[in-house]
Amino acid sequence: MSTPLPQSANEQPQRTLFQRLSESSHPIALIFFLAFRLGALLTYLFGLLFINNFVLVFILVILLLAADFWNVKNVSGRLLVGLRWWNESRADGSSIWVFETADPQRYINPIDSKVFWLISYATPALWLALALLAVLKFQFLWLLLIIVALILTITNALAFSRCDKFGKANQITSGIMGNMVSSGIFGKVFGGLTGRFFGR
């Protein structure tokens, strides 16, 4: 009869994905983040198999994308990585991006952070692959939906990336560099473009 070998001090038992996600500091925010983000993709991919109505699937995906955009921008980003952004309009008609970071002393759970950044960058890449597939199959109505998905997911990914850089620069330079990033060229150009797009 063989006896199990003792595990070394450095070797940790393998944990399942569910066990890792259960270590989240904000499991409800993480669940909603994943549900909206993956829900839009899965509804797009498999919606017509279960709902034999193109218009209904189209509307469901748009609603899930809008819910995901709002949730990531206002709730998930703040809770999971301590970041928040918004766009402010000035009296002269121009707009600026405003970035907000949590207190540097606040603990950011590494599970929350990894899942947030991985999904934030992976979903635009998946939507881009689906856009190429839609072009190759000449599905231009679906392409319109994918363009909306790309605009919303890329806007959030870019804004949170800039917000993260702003927060790190703000910690290093005690606010001087942070103000330049917040009101710099990127904020003016990209803020103006998205302001015009969403203003329509």
C-alpha positions as CSV (number, residue, x, y, z in Angstrom):
1,M,0.0,0.0,0.0
2,S,1.5,3.3,-1.1
3,T,1.5,6.4,1.1
4,P,0.8,9.8,-0.4
5,L,3.9,11.9,-0.8
6,P,3.9,15.0,1.5
7,Q,3.6,18.3,-0.3
8,S,6.5,20.6,-0.1
9,A,6.1,24.0,1.6
10,N,6.3,25.9,-1.8
11,E,3.8,23.6,-3.6
12,Q,0.2,24.7,-3.2
13,P,-2.8,22.6,-4.2
14,Q,-4.5,23.5,-7.5
15,R,-7.5,25.7,-7.0
16,T,-10.5,25.7,-9.3
17,L,-11.7,28.9,-11.1
18,F,-14.7,29.0,-8.8
19,Q,-12.4,28.8,-5.7
20,R,-10.3,31.7,-7.0
21,L,-13.3,33.9,-7.8
22,S,-14.7,33.2,-4.3
23,E,-11.7,35.0,-2.9
24,S,-12.9,38.3,-4.4
25,S,-13.4,41.2,-2.1
26,H,-16.5,42.2,-4.0
27,P,-18.1,39.0,-5.4
28,I,-21.4,40.5,-6.3
29,A,-19.7,43.3,-8.3
30,L,-17.5,40.7,-10.0
31,I,-20.5,38.5,-10.9
32,F,-22.4,41.4,-12.4
33,F,-19.3,42.5,-14.3
34,L,-18.9,39.0,-15.8
35,A,-22.6,38.5,-16.3
36,F,-23.1,41.7,-18.4
37,R,-19.8,41.4,-20.3
38,L,-20.1,37.7,-21.2
39,G,-23.9,37.9,-21.4
40,A,-23.7,40.2,-24.4
41,L,-21.2,38.0,-26.2
42,L,-23.1,34.8,-25.5
43,T,-26.5,36.3,-26.5
44,Y,-24.9,37.4,-29.8
45,L,-23.3,34.0,-30.4
46,F,-26.2,31.7,-29.4
47,G,-29.3,34.0,-29.3
48,L,-30.7,32.8,-32.6
49,L,-30.5,29.2,-31.5
50,F,-32.9,29.8,-28.6
51,I,-34.9,32.8,-29.8
52,N,-35.9,32.6,-33.4
53,N,-36.2,36.4,-33.7
54,F,-33.4,38.5,-35.1
55,V,-34.8,41.8,-33.8
56,L,-35.3,40.5,-30.3
57,V,-31.7,39.2,-30.1
58,F,-30.4,42.5,-31.5
59,I,-32.3,44.5,-28.8
60,L,-31.2,42.1,-26.0
61,V,-27.5,42.5,-27.0
62,I,-27.8,46.3,-27.2
63,L,-29.4,46.3,-23.7
64,L,-26.7,44.1,-22.3
65,L,-24.0,46.2,-23.8
66,A,-25.5,49.4,-22.4
67,A,-25.9,47.8,-19.0
68,D,-22.3,46.6,-19.1
69,F,-21.0,50.0,-20.1
70,W,-22.9,51.7,-17.3
71,N,-22.0,49.0,-14.7
72,V,-18.3,49.0,-15.6
73,K,-18.0,52.8,-15.7
74,N,-19.9,53.5,-12.4
75,V,-19.8,50.4,-10.2
76,S,-17.4,47.6,-11.2
77,G,-14.4,49.8,-12.0
78,R,-14.7,51.6,-8.7
79,L,-15.2,48.5,-6.5
80,L,-12.8,46.1,-8.3
81,V,-9.9,48.3,-9.1
82,G,-10.6,51.6,-7.4
83,L,-10.9,53.6,-10.6
84,R,-13.7,55.8,-12.1
85,W,-14.0,58.1,-15.0
86,W,-16.5,60.5,-16.6
87,N,-16.7,63.1,-19.3
88,E,-17.6,66.7,-18.4
89,S,-18.8,69.4,-20.8
90,R,-17.4,72.9,-20.5
91,A,-19.3,76.2,-21.2
92,D,-17.5,76.6,-24.5
93,G,-18.8,73.3,-25.8
94,S,-15.5,71.3,-25.4
95,S,-15.3,68.3,-23.1
96,I,-12.7,66.9,-20.8
97,W,-12.2,63.5,-19.3
98,V,-12.1,63.4,-15.5
99,F,-10.3,60.5,-13.7
100,E,-10.8,59.5,-10.1
101,T,-8.7,57.0,-8.2
102,A,-9.2,55.4,-4.8
103,D,-7.0,56.2,-1.9
104,P,-3.5,54.7,-2.5
105,Q,-3.7,53.0,0.9
106,R,-6.9,51.1,-0.1
107,Y,-6.4,47.3,-0.6
108,I,-7.1,46.2,-4.2
109,N,-7.8,42.4,-4.3
110,P,-5.4,40.8,-6.9
111,I,-8.2,38.4,-8.0
112,D,-10.6,41.4,-8.7
113,S,-7.9,43.3,-10.5
114,K,-6.7,40.4,-12.7
115,V,-10.2,39.5,-13.8
116,F,-11.2,43.1,-14.4
117,W,-8.2,43.9,-16.6
118,L,-8.2,40.5,-18.4
119,I,-11.9,40.7,-19.3
120,S,-11.6,44.5,-20.1
121,Y,-9.0,43.8,-22.8
122,A,-10.2,40.4,-24.0
123,T,-13.8,41.4,-24.9
124,P,-12.9,44.1,-27.4
125,A,-10.5,41.6,-29.0
126,L,-13.3,39.0,-29.2
127,W,-15.7,41.6,-30.7
128,L,-13.1,42.5,-33.2
129,A,-12.7,38.9,-34.3
130,L,-16.5,38.6,-34.6
131,A,-16.5,41.8,-36.7
132,L,-14.0,40.2,-39.2
133,L,-16.2,37.1,-39.3
134,A,-19.3,39.2,-40.0
135,V,-17.5,41.0,-42.8
136,L,-16.4,37.7,-44.4
137,K,-20.0,36.3,-44.1
138,F,-21.5,39.6,-45.5
139,Q,-23.7,39.9,-42.3
140,F,-23.8,43.7,-42.3
141,L,-26.7,44.0,-39.8
142,W,-24.8,42.0,-37.3
143,L,-21.7,44.1,-38.1
144,L,-23.6,47.2,-37.0
145,L,-24.3,45.6,-33.7
146,I,-20.6,44.6,-33.3
147,I,-19.5,48.2,-34.1
148,V,-21.7,49.4,-31.2
149,A,-20.1,46.7,-29.0
150,L,-16.6,47.7,-30.0
151,I,-17.2,51.4,-29.4
152,L,-18.6,50.8,-25.9
153,T,-16.0,48.2,-24.8
154,I,-13.0,50.0,-26.3
155,T,-14.1,53.3,-24.7
156,N,-14.2,51.7,-21.3
157,A,-10.9,49.9,-21.8
158,L,-9.1,53.1,-22.9
159,A,-10.7,55.2,-20.3
160,F,-9.7,52.8,-17.4
161,S,-6.2,52.4,-18.8
162,R,-5.8,56.2,-18.8
163,C,-7.3,56.4,-15.4
164,D,-4.9,53.8,-14.1
165,K,-1.9,55.7,-15.6
166,F,-3.3,58.9,-14.1
167,G,-3.5,57.3,-10.7
168,K,0.0,56.0,-10.8
169,A,1.4,59.3,-12.1
170,N,-0.6,61.1,-9.5
171,Q,1.0,59.0,-6.7
172,I,4.5,59.7,-8.1
173,T,4.3,63.4,-8.7
174,S,1.7,64.4,-6.1
175,G,-0.8,65.8,-8.4
176,I,1.2,67.8,-10.9
177,M,1.6,65.1,-13.5
178,G,-2.0,63.9,-12.8
179,N,-3.5,67.2,-13.9
180,M,-1.5,67.2,-17.1
181,V,-2.8,63.7,-18.0
182,S,-6.3,64.6,-17.0
183,S,-6.5,67.7,-19.2
184,G,-3.8,66.9,-21.8
185,I,-4.0,66.2,-25.5
186,F,-5.6,62.7,-25.1
187,G,-8.4,64.1,-22.9
188,K,-9.1,66.9,-25.4
189,V,-9.0,64.9,-28.6
190,F,-10.5,61.6,-27.5
191,G,-13.0,63.4,-25.2
192,G,-14.1,65.6,-28.1
193,L,-14.6,62.6,-30.4
194,T,-16.6,60.6,-28.0
195,G,-18.5,63.6,-26.9
196,R,-19.6,64.3,-30.5
197,F,-20.5,60.6,-31.0
198,F,-22.6,60.2,-27.9
199,G,-24.1,63.7,-28.3
200,R,-25.8,62.4,-31.5
